Coordinates of C-alpha atoms and ligand atoms in Angstrom, one line a residue:
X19 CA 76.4 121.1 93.2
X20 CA 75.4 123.8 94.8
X21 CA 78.1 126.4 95.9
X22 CA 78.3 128.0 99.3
X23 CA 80.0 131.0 98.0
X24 CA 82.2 130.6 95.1
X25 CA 85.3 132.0 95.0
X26 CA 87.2 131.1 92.0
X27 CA 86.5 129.3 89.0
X28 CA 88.9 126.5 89.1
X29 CA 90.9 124.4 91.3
X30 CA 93.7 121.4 90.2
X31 CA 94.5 119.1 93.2
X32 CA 97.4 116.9 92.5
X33 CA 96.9 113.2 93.3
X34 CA 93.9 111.2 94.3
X35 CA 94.6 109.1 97.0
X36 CA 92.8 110.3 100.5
X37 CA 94.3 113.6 100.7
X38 CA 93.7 115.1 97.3
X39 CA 90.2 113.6 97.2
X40 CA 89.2 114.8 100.3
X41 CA 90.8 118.6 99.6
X42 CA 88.6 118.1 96.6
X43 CA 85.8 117.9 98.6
X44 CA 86.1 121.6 100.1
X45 CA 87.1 123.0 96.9
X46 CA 83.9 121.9 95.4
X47 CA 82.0 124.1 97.6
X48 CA 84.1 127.3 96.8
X49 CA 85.1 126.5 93.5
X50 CA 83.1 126.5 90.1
X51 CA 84.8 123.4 88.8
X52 CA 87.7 121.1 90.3
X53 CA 90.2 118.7 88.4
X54 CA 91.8 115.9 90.4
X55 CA 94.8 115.3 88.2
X56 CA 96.2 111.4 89.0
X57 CA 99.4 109.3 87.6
X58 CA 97.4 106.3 88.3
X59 CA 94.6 104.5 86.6
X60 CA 91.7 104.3 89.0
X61 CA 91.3 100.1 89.1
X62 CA 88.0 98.8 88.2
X63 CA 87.6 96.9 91.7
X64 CA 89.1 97.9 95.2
X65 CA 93.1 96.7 95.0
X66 CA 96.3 98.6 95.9
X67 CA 97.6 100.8 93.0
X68 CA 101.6 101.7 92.0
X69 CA 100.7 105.0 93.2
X70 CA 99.6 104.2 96.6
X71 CA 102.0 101.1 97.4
X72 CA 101.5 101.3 101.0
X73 CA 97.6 100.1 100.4
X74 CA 98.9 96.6 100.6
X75 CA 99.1 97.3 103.8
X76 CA 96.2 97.8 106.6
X77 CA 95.2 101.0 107.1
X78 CA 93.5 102.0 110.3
X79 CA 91.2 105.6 110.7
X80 CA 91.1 107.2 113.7
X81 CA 88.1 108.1 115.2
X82 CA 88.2 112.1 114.1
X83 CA 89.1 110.6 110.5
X84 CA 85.6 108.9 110.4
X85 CA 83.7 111.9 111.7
X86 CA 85.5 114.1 109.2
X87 CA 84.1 111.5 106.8
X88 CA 80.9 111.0 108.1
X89 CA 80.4 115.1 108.0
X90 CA 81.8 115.5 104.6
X91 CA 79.5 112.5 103.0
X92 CA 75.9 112.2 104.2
X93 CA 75.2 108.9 104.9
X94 CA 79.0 107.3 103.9
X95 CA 78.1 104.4 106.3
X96 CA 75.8 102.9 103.8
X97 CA 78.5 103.1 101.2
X98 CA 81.5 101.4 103.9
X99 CA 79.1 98.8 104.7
X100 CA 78.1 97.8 101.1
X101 CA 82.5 98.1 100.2
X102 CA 82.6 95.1 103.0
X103 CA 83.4 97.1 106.0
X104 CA 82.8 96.1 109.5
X105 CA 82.1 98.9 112.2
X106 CA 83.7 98.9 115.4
X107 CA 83.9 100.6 119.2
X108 CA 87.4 101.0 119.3
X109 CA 87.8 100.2 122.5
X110 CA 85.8 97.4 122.8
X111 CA 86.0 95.3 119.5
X112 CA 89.9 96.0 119.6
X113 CA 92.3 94.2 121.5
X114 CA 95.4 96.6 122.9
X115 CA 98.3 95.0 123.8
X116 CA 100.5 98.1 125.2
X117 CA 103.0 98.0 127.8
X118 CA 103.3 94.3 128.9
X119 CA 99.5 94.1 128.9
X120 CA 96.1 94.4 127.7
X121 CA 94.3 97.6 128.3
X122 CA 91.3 96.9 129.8
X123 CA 88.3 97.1 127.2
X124 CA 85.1 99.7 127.6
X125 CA 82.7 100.8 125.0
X126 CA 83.1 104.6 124.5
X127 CA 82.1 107.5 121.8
X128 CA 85.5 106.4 119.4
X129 CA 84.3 104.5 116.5
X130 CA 85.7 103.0 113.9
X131 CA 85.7 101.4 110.4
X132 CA 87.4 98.4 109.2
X133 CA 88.2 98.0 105.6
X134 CA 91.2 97.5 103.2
X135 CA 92.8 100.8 102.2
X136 CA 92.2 100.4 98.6
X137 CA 88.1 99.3 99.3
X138 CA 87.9 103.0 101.8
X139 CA 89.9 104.8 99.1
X140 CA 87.5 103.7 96.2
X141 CA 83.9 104.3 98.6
X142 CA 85.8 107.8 99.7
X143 CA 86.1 108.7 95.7
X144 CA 83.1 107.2 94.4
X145 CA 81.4 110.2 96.8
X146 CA 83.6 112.7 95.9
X147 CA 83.5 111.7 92.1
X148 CA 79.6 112.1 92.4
X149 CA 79.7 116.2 93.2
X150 CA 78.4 117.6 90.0
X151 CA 81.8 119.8 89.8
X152 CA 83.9 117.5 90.6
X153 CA 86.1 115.3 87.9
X154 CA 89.2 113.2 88.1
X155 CA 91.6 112.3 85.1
X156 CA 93.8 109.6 85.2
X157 CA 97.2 109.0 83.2
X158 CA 98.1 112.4 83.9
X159 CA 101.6 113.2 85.9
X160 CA 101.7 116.7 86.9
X161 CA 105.0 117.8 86.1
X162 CA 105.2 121.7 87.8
X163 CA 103.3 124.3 88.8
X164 CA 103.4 127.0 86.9
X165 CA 103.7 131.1 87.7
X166 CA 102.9 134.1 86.6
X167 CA 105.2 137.5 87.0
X168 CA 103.9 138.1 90.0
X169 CA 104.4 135.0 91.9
X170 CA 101.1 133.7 91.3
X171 CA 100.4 129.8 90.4
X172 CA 98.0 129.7 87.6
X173 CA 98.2 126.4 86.9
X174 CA 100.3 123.5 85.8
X175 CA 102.3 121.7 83.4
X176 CA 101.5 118.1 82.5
X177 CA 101.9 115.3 80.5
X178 CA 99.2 112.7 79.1
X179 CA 101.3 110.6 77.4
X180 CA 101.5 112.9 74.4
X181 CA 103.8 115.9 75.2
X182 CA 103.4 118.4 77.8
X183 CA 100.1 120.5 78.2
X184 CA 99.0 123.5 80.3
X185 CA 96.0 123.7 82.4
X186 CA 95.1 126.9 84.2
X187 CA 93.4 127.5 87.6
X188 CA 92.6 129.8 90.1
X189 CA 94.4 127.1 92.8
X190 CA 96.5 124.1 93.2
X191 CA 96.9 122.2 95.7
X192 CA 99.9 119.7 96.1
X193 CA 98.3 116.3 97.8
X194 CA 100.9 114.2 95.7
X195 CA 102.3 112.4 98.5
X196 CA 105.3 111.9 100.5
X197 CA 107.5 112.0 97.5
X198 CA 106.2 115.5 96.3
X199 CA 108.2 118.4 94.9
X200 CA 106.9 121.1 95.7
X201 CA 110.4 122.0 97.5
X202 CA 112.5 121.4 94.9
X203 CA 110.0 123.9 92.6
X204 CA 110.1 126.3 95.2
X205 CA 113.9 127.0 95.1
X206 CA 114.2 126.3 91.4
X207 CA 112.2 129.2 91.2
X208 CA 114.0 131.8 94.0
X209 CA 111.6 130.7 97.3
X210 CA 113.5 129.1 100.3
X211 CA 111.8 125.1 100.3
X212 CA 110.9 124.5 104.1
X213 CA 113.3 123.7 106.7
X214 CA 112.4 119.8 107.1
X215 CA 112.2 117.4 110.7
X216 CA 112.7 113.8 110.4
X217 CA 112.5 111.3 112.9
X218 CA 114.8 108.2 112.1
X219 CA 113.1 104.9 113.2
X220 CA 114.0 102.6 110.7
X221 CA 110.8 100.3 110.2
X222 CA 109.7 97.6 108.7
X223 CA 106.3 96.0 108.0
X224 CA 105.5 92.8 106.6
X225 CA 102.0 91.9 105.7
X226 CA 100.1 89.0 104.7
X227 CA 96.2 88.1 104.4
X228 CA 93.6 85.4 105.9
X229 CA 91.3 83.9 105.7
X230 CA 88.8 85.4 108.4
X231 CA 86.9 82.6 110.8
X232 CA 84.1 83.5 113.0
X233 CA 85.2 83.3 116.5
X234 CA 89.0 84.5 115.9
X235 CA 90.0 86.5 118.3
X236 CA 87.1 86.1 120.4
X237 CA 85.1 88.1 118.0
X238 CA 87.7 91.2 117.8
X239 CA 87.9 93.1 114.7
X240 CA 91.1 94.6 115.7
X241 CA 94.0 93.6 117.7
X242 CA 97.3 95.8 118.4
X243 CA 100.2 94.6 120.0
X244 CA 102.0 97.8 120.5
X245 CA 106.3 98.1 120.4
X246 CA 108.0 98.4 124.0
X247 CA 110.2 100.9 124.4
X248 CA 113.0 100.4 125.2
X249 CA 113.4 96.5 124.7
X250 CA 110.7 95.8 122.8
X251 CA 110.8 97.0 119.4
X252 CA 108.0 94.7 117.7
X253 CA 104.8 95.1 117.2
X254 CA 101.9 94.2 115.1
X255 CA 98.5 94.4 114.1
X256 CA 95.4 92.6 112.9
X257 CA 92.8 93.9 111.2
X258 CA 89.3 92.6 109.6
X259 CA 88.6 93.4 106.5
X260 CA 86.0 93.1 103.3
X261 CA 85.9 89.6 102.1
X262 CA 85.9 87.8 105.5
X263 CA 89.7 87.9 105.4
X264 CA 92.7 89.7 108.2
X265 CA 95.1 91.9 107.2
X266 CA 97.9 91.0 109.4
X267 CA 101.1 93.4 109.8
X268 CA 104.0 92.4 111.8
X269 CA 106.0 95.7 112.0
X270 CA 109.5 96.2 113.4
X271 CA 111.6 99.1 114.7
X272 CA 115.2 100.0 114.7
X273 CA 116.3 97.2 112.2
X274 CA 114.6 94.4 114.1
X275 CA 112.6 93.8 110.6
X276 CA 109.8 91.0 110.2
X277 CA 111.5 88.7 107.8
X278 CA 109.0 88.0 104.7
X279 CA 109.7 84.2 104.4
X280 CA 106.8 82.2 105.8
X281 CA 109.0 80.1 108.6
X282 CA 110.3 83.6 109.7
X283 CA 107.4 85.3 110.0
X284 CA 105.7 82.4 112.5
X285 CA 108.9 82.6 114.3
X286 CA 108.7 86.9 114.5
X287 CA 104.6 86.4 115.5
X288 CA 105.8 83.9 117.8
X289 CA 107.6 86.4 119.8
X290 CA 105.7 88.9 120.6
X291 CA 104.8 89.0 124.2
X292 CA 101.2 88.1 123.6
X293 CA 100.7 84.6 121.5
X294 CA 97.0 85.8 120.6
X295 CA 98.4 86.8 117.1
X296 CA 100.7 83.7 116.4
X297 CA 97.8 81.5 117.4
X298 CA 95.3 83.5 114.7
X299 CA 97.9 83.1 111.9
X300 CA 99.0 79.9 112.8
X301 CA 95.8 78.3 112.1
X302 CA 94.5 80.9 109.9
X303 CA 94.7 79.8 106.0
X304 CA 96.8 82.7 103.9
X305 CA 95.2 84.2 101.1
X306 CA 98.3 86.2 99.7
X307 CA 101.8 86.6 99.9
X308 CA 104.2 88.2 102.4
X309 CA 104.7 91.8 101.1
X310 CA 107.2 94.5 102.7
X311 CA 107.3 97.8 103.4
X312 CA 110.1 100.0 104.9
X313 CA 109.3 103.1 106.5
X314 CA 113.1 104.7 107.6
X315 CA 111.5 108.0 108.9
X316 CA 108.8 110.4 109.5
X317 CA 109.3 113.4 107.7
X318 CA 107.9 116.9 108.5
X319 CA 108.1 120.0 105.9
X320 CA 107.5 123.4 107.7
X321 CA 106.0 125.2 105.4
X322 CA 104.2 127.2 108.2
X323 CA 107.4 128.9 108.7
X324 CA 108.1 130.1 105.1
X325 CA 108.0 133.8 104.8
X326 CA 107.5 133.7 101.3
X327 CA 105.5 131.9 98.8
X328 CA 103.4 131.8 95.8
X329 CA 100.0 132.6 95.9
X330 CA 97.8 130.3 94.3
X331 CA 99.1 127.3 95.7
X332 CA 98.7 125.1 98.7
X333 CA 100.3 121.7 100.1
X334 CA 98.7 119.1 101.7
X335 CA 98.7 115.3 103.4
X336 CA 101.5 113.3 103.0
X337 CA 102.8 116.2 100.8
X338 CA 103.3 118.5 104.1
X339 CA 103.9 115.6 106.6
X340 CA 104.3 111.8 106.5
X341 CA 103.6 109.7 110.1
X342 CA 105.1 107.0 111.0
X343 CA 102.0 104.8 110.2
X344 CA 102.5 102.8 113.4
X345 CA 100.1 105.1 115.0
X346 CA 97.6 105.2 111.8
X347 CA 97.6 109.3 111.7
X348 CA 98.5 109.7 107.8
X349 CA 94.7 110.1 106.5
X350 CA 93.1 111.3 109.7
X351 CA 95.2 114.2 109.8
X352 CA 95.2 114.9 106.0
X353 CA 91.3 114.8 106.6
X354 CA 91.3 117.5 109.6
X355 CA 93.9 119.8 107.1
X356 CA 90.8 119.3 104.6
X357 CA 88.6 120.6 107.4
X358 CA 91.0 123.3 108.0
X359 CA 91.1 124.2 104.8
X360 CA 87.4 124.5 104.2
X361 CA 87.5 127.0 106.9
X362 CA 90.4 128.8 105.4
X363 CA 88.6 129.0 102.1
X364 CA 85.5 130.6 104.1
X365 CA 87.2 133.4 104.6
X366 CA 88.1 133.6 101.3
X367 CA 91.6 133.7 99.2
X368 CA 93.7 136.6 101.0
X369 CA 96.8 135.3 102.5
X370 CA 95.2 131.7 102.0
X371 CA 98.4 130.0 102.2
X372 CA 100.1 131.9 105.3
X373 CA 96.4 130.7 106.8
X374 CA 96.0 127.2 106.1
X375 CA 100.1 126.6 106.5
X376 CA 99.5 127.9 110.3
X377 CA 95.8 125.8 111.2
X378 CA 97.7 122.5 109.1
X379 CA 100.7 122.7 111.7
X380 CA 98.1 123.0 114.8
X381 CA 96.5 119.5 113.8
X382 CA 100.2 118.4 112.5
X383 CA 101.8 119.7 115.9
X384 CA 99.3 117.4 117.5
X385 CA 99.8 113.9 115.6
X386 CA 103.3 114.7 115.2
X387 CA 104.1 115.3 119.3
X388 CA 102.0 112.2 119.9
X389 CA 103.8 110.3 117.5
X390 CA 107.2 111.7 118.2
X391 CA 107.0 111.4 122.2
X392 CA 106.7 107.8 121.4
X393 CA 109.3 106.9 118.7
X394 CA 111.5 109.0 121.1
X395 CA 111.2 106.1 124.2
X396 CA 113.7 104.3 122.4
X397 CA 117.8 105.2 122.6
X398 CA 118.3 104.2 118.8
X399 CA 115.7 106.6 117.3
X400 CA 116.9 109.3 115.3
X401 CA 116.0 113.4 115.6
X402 CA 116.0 116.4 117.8
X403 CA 114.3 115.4 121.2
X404 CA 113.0 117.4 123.2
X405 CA 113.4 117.3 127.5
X406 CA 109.8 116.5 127.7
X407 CA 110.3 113.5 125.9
X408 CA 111.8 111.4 129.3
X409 CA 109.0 112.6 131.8
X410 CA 106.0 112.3 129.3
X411 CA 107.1 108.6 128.3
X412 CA 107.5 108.2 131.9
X413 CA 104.1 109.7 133.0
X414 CA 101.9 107.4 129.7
X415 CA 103.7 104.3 131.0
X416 CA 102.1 104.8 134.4
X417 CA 98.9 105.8 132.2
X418 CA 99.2 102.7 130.5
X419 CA 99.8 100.3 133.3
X420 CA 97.1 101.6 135.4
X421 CA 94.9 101.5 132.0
X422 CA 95.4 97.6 132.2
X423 CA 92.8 97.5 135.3
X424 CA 90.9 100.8 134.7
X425 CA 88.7 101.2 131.9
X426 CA 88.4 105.3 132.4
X427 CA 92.1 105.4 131.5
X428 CA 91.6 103.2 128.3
X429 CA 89.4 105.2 127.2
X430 CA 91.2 108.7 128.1
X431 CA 94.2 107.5 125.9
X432 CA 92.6 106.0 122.9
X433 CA 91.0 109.7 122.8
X434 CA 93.7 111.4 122.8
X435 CA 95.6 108.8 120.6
X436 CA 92.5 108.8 118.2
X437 CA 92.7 112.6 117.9
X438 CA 88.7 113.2 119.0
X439 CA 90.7 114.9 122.3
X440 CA 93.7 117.1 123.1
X441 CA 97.2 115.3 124.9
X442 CA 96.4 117.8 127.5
X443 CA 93.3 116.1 128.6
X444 CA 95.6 112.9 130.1
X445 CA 96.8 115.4 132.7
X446 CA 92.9 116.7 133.9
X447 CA 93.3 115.9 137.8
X448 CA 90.8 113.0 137.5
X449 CA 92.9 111.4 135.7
X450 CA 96.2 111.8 137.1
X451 CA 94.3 111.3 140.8
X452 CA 93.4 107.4 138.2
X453 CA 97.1 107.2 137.0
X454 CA 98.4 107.5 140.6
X455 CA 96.3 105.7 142.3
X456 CA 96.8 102.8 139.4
X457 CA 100.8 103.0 140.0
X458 CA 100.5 102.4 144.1
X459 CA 97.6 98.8 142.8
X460 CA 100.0 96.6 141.5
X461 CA 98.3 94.2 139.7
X462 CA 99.1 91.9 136.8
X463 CA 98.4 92.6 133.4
X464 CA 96.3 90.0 131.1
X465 CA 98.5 88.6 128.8
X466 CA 96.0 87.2 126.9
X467 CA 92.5 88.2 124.9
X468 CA 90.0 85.4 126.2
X469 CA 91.7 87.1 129.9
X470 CA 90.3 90.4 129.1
X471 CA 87.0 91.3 130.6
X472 CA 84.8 94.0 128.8
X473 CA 83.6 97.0 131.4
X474 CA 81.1 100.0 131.7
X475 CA 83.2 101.6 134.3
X476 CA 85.4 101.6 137.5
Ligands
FAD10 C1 103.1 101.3 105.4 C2 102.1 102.4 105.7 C3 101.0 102.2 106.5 C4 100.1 103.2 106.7 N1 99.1 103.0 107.6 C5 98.2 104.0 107.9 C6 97.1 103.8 108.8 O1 97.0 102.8 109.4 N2 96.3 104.9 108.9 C7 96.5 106.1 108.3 O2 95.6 107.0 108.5 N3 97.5 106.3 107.5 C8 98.4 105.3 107.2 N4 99.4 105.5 106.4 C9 99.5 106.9 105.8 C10 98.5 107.0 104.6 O3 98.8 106.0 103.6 C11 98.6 108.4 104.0 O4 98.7 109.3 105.0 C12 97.4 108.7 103.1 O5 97.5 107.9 101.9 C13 97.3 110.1 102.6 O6 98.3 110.4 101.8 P1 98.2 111.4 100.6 O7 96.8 111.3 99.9 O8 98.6 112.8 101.1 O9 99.3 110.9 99.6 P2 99.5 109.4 99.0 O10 98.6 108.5 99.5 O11 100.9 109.2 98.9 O12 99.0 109.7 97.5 C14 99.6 110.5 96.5 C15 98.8 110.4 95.2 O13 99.4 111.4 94.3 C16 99.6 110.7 93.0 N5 100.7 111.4 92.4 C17 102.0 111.6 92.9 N6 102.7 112.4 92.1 C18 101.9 112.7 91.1 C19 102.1 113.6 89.9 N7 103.2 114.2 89.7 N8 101.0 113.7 89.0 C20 99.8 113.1 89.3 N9 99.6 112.3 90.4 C21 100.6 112.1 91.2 C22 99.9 109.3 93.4 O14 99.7 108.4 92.3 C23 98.9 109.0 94.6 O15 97.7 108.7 94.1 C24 100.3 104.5 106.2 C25 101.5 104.7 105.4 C26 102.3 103.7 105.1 C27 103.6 104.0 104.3

């Protein structure tokens, strides 16, 4: 591996899942050597792992998640395709169901990639595991970072099974997940842990697999069927995967929980207000059980606001801020905090963390608003909202409802909700003059897939 410009000797990322490998990835360029330390065993062939229960579960990447990929790994697309995955125009090989009605579909510049979450995890590792300085070691829990006199982390304590160990390094960065604890270690040791924002939604998935047919869904790779606010708290999603097989979520807000008893489950896909799904599933043949997952909030830590912390130590991806995964941000974002904090580490090591804690909130602040503006359409969710919430709901319903006959405005919001363009681009004047002039047409919405007519433009 050749370095850009080292700037250290060693760096100890905690965790392997997407966010620790992919903040691997920068370090290797700056860095002499760097140590993925992982609880887990890495399994022999793509399947979830205790570490990483939510892999069970299907795992969409936005469109800036991909390009982060596709910059950090030359030619990853080979690897995807021979790991089973299928690529996709997300607007025109998915199906979204938003608002009463399907957006209408256009091809545009978001792409995608459809694959289990284990299979993208294992192809994302395999690269990263390839850098010459680069190695991972498994069995390991990482039990605290440890400090010097001067509030400097030079490495951590851990265990391998046999006792606890030191390892020292120049830089560690926490990518252990939602559970980490980092804030508890923070204030055991005299720092104030960040001031925390939850939003309360209370959700539930329920997943199961199928067997994939040609022909289902009209050829669709993806279909959403988004939740309503404020009557409609249901949704779900279907996604292709390796193995000719769909991952198929039913996910429910505010209590309204998919049950995870076959009969139920029909019955829950059998009410949405689009029967495309319960007609896949009903004749579809099940290749595994129904698993659950409860998700009761999306949790922010601020660590952008700390005034004091130890140098020598970073936090990142689910670590710093966990999505609700309804709107699939979780490893796109901790891919663009990897990109931020490649740039951070170009400038090299003074004041790194103040640095990167400030560029991670400006991509959080994004995913997090986007996210939040939504969950915040319905009465029972639980947080601080803001009084933009009301009128910006208002104005994306509009969006959405126009987006059902024009294509321009399809593509506009899965931009912005993909994260390849700013919220602030839904209010340029072309598209408000589209939103309006969408909310005086009424029109009815297709209510069904085979209804929904592919188009290059208005
Ligand atoms: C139900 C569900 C669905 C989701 N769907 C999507 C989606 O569609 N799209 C999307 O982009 N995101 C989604 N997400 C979010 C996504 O899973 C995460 O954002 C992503 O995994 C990145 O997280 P991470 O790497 O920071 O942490 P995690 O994935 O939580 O991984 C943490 C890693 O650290 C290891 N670890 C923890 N503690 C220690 C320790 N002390 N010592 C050593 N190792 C340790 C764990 O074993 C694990 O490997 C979803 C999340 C959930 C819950």
């Amino acid at each position: 591996m050749k370095h850009k410009s080292p700037i250290g000797k060693h760096a100890i990322v905690i965790g392997a899942s997407i966010g620790g490998l992919l903040a691997a990835r920068v370090l290797a360029d700056r860095y002499e050597r760097v140590t993925i330390l992982e609880r887990d065993a890495f399994p022999q062939t793509p399947q979830p792992r205790r570490g990483v229960p939510q892999g069970q579960h299907p795992h969409g990447l936005l469109s800036a998640g991909y390009r982060v990929l596709q910059r950090f790994f030359a030619n990853i697309d080979a690897d995807l395709r021979s790991a089973g995955a299928l690529f996709l125009d997300v607007t025109s090989d998915g199906g979204w169901f938003q608002n009463g009605g399907y957006l209408r579909p256009a091809p545009s510049d978001l792409h995608g990639v459809s694959l289990s979450r284990p299979a993208l995890e294992a192809v994302v590792r395999m690269r990263v595991l390839r850098l010459g300085n680069v190695r991972a070691e498994t069995g390991v829990s990482v039990l605290s970072p440890v400090m010097d006199g001067a509030h400097c982390v030079i490495g951590v304590t851990l265990n391998r099974g046999s006792g606890d160990e030191y390892l020292s390094a120049d830089l560690v960065v926490d990518a252990s997940g939602r559970g980490s604890r980092s804030s508890a270690w923070l204030e055991r040791n005299g720092f104030a842990p960040p001031t925390v924002s939850e939003i309360g939604v209370n959700m539930a998935y329920a997943t199961r697999h199928y067997r994939r047919a040609e022909g289902d869904l009209g050829g669709r790779t993806l279909l959403i069927v988004a939740p309503h606010a404020p009557l409609q708290a249901r949704g779900a999603v279907a996604l292709a995967q390796e193995g000719e097989s769909w991952a198929v979520t039913l996910i429910g807000m505010h209590g309204d929980h998919p049950p995870i008893i076959e009969a139920g489950f029909l019955e829950f896909a059998r009410r949405l207000p689009t029967t495309d799904l319960f007609e896949l599933i009903a004749h579809a043949e099940p290749i595994s059980e129904i698993v659950p997952y409860k998700y009761p909030a999306s949790l922010r830590r601020h660590y952008e606001k700390l005034r004091a912390f130890p140098t020598g130590y970073l936090v990142l991806g689910d670590a710093l801020c966990s999505f609700n995964p309804i709107f699939g941000q979780g490893m796109t974002v901790a891919s663009l905090e990897a990109v931020a904090l490649g740039e951070c580490l170009a400038e090299g090591t003074q004041r790194l963390w103040q640095r990167f804690f400030r560029s991670a909130a400006r991509v959080v602040d994004t995913a997090w608003t986007l996210a939040a503006t939504a969950d915040f359409a319905f009465a029972e969710t639980v947080g601080r909202r803001g009084p933009e919430v009301r009128p910006l709901n208002a104005y994306i319903g509009w969006l959405l409802c126009a987006a059902w006959r024009d294509p321009v405005l399809t593509v506009a919001f899965h931009r912005v909700a993909n994260l390849t363009q700013p919220p602030a681009s839904l209010f340029a004047p072309q598209i408000v003059w589209r939103v309006m002039r969408g909310a005086t047409r009424r029109s009815s919405p297709a209510l069904h897939l085979a209804h929904t007519a592919p188009s290059a433009g208005d």
